[in-house]
XYZ file of C-alpha atoms in Angstrom:
213
model
C -93.220 47.215 14.667
C -92.706 44.144 16.792
C -89.197 43.921 18.279
C -87.355 40.710 17.445
C -85.107 39.295 20.118
C -81.733 37.875 19.087
C -81.553 34.126 18.636
C -80.642 32.162 21.689
C -77.600 29.905 21.264
C -78.091 26.585 23.021
C -75.598 25.909 25.818
C -73.138 23.165 24.960
C -71.441 22.878 28.337
C -72.532 22.959 31.885
C -72.983 26.393 33.540
C -73.439 26.562 37.302
C -75.440 29.849 37.164
C -77.736 28.409 34.583
C -78.106 25.317 36.680
C -79.135 27.293 39.777
C -82.224 28.678 38.037
C -83.127 25.655 35.953
C -81.943 22.692 37.969
C -85.467 21.390 38.126
C -85.515 20.751 34.394
C -82.313 18.578 34.327
C -81.653 15.058 35.403
C -79.560 15.033 38.649
C -77.343 12.218 37.370
C -76.613 14.101 34.148
C -75.791 17.248 36.134
C -73.282 15.316 38.287
C -71.567 13.924 35.194
C -71.338 17.376 33.628
C -69.724 18.797 36.772
C -67.109 16.049 36.725
C -66.312 16.635 33.049
C -66.079 20.387 33.598
C -63.646 20.019 36.510
C -61.435 17.681 34.485
C -61.340 20.108 31.561
C -60.219 22.896 33.896
C -57.154 20.975 35.147
C -54.035 22.769 33.930
C -51.256 20.733 32.345
C -47.934 20.878 34.165
C -45.143 21.943 31.778
C -42.122 19.673 31.632
C -38.635 21.019 31.800
C -36.374 20.341 28.866
C -33.060 18.639 29.693
C -30.163 20.928 30.429
C -27.452 21.343 27.788
C -24.975 19.457 29.967
C -27.135 16.312 30.025
C -28.892 16.655 26.704
C -26.538 14.284 24.851
C -25.589 12.003 27.698
C -27.852 9.232 26.418
C -27.049 9.576 22.731
C -24.851 7.114 20.900
C -22.607 7.715 17.922
C -23.433 4.934 15.495
C -20.131 5.388 13.694
C -18.392 3.990 16.783
C -20.191 0.689 16.251
C -18.363 0.086 12.993
C -14.857 -1.265 13.162
C -12.249 1.183 12.012
C -9.435 0.109 9.742
C -6.168 -0.311 11.525
C -3.430 1.977 10.238
C -1.037 0.131 7.990
C 2.547 0.124 9.189
C 4.909 2.116 7.068
C 6.942 0.031 4.721
C 10.614 0.333 5.351
C 13.200 -0.054 2.657
C 14.867 -3.404 2.506
C 18.452 -3.512 3.602
C 21.085 -4.064 0.968
C 21.946 -7.656 0.275
C 25.522 -8.759 0.615
C 25.968 -8.972 -3.146
C 24.460 -5.515 -3.755
C 26.754 -4.026 -1.112
C 29.635 -5.834 -2.785
C 28.780 -4.093 -6.058
C 29.564 -0.702 -4.500
C 32.722 -1.855 -2.724
C 34.277 -3.918 -5.513
C 37.872 -3.274 -6.460
C 37.642 -3.853 -10.190
C 41.379 -3.305 -10.604
C 42.071 -6.550 -8.723
C 42.649 -9.409 -11.200
C 40.211 -12.324 -11.193
C 42.980 -14.760 -10.242
C 43.587 -12.856 -7.017
C 39.926 -12.281 -6.225
C 38.997 -15.968 -6.704
C 42.275 -17.412 -5.435
C 40.448 -19.401 -2.735
C 38.094 -20.902 -5.315
C 39.730 -20.646 -8.764
C 36.944 -22.674 -10.380
C 34.906 -19.447 -10.517
C 37.431 -17.470 -12.550
C 35.562 -16.482 -15.757
C 36.926 -18.302 -18.791
C 37.581 -15.767 -21.558
C 38.135 -18.549 -24.066
C 34.367 -19.119 -23.958
C 33.882 -16.247 -26.436
C 35.766 -18.280 -29.049
C 34.088 -21.540 -28.026
C 30.575 -20.062 -28.244
C 30.701 -17.434 -31.009
C 26.903 -17.468 -31.334
C 26.516 -15.942 -27.858
C 25.746 -12.292 -28.515
C 24.189 -9.466 -26.559
C 21.115 -7.924 -28.177
C 20.003 -4.402 -27.345
C 18.150 -1.626 -29.092
C 19.969 1.549 -29.986
C 23.395 2.426 -31.284
C 26.367 0.756 -29.528
C 28.308 3.026 -27.208
C 31.910 3.935 -27.982
C 33.811 3.003 -24.818
C 37.350 2.940 -26.209
C 38.245 6.222 -24.510
C 36.724 5.393 -21.106
C 38.591 4.327 -17.949
C 39.234 0.590 -17.388
C 38.787 -0.141 -21.083
C 42.145 -1.944 -21.138
C 40.870 -4.471 -18.577
C 38.237 -5.847 -20.951
C 38.517 -8.841 -23.248
C 37.590 -8.064 -26.906
C 34.448 -10.142 -26.487
C 33.556 -8.133 -23.384
C 34.114 -4.876 -25.228
C 31.412 -5.884 -27.698
C 28.942 -6.861 -24.947
C 29.502 -3.661 -22.956
C 29.302 -1.486 -26.076
C 26.040 -3.062 -27.270
C 24.433 -2.696 -23.825
C 25.759 0.872 -23.580
C 27.604 0.171 -20.338
C 30.816 1.858 -19.331
C 33.802 -0.452 -18.711
C 33.503 0.233 -14.986
C 29.811 -0.716 -14.950
C 30.454 -3.876 -16.920
C 33.354 -5.016 -14.712
C 31.334 -4.430 -11.544
C 28.368 -6.323 -12.971
C 30.488 -9.250 -14.141
C 32.167 -9.762 -10.786
C 29.028 -9.159 -8.706
C 26.976 -11.614 -10.784
C 29.631 -14.327 -10.636
C 29.950 -13.886 -6.861
C 26.165 -14.121 -6.577
C 26.123 -17.345 -8.605
C 28.929 -18.693 -6.409
C 26.960 -18.036 -3.227
C 23.809 -19.649 -4.630
C 25.827 -22.671 -5.736
C 27.087 -23.163 -2.179
C 23.462 -23.168 -1.020
C 22.575 -25.602 -3.822
C 20.102 -23.107 -5.253
C 19.520 -21.924 -8.812
C 20.782 -18.429 -9.585
C 17.849 -16.848 -11.440
C 17.437 -13.582 -13.322
C 15.459 -12.096 -10.461
C 18.358 -12.914 -8.144
C 20.828 -11.314 -10.520
C 18.813 -8.093 -10.603
C 19.353 -7.707 -6.852
C 23.125 -7.947 -7.194
C 23.783 -4.940 -9.412
C 22.655 -1.350 -9.874
C 21.870 -1.031 -13.552
C 18.737 -1.353 -15.671
C 16.936 -4.631 -14.950
C 16.607 -5.441 -18.652
C 20.333 -4.976 -19.176
C 20.936 -7.167 -16.143
C 18.745 -9.873 -17.676
C 20.773 -9.695 -20.901
C 24.048 -9.997 -18.988
C 22.613 -12.956 -17.057
C 21.770 -14.690 -20.348
C 25.196 -14.031 -21.881
C 27.184 -15.084 -18.804
C 25.008 -18.153 -18.313
C 25.591 -19.306 -21.906
C 29.321 -18.695 -21.518
C 29.304 -21.024 -18.505
C 30.395 -18.397 -15.973
C 27.638 -19.240 -13.492
C 28.976 -22.752 -12.964
C 32.344 -23.752 -11.482
C 34.889 -24.677 -14.136
C 35.755 -28.350 -14.423
C 39.494 -29.005 -14.849
C-alpha cells in the first residue's frame, strides 16, 4: 500500500520560520507588508479604567430639575368676623328698639307694617314650629310670631336676626350702598335660605330703609 500524507493547509498569515526557508519564492515587498501587518495585529489593547463610584455620576443631570415645580399654595386662613356678625353674638335682645336706635330713631322697625302689607308672608317647607313656650316669646309682635314659627326659628334667633339685619342695612345706607341678600347672609348665623327669606320679608315691610316722618 502507498502511504498517503495528510493534506497540507495553505498558510494564511506570515510565518518567519517558513519565510527563512522559502524567502526566495516570495516577493520582498509583499514580505515587508506582511511583517508590518503581523506586528500591528500583535499589539495588545490597553484596558481602560472605569470611573470610580465617587465620580461616576458627577456629570449626570436630573432632567426633572429642568421642569419648573409648582409653588406651594399658601394656606387659606379663615376670614375674620365682620362687625355685623360679631354684633349678632353680642346683641342684647332684651334692650328695646327705642333704646337701641335712640341715636337714629328712623331705623326703629315699624310693627304697623304687618297690617299695612298683609300680603307679606314667609314661605317655608315643613310644619311651623310651636314657639309659644320658648324664652323671649313675649317680645315678639303677632306678625313676627308667624314669621318665626314658619321659618322654624326660636324667638331668640329671630330677634337676633332682625336686629343684626337692620343694623347691617343701616351701615350700608350710610355708605350709600345697596344691602343685598349676600350681605345679609354674612350678618347672621342661621341657614342661608332662611336668611334670604327674612331679607325678603323685612325688605317688603320697609325695615331696610329709614322711616320717613
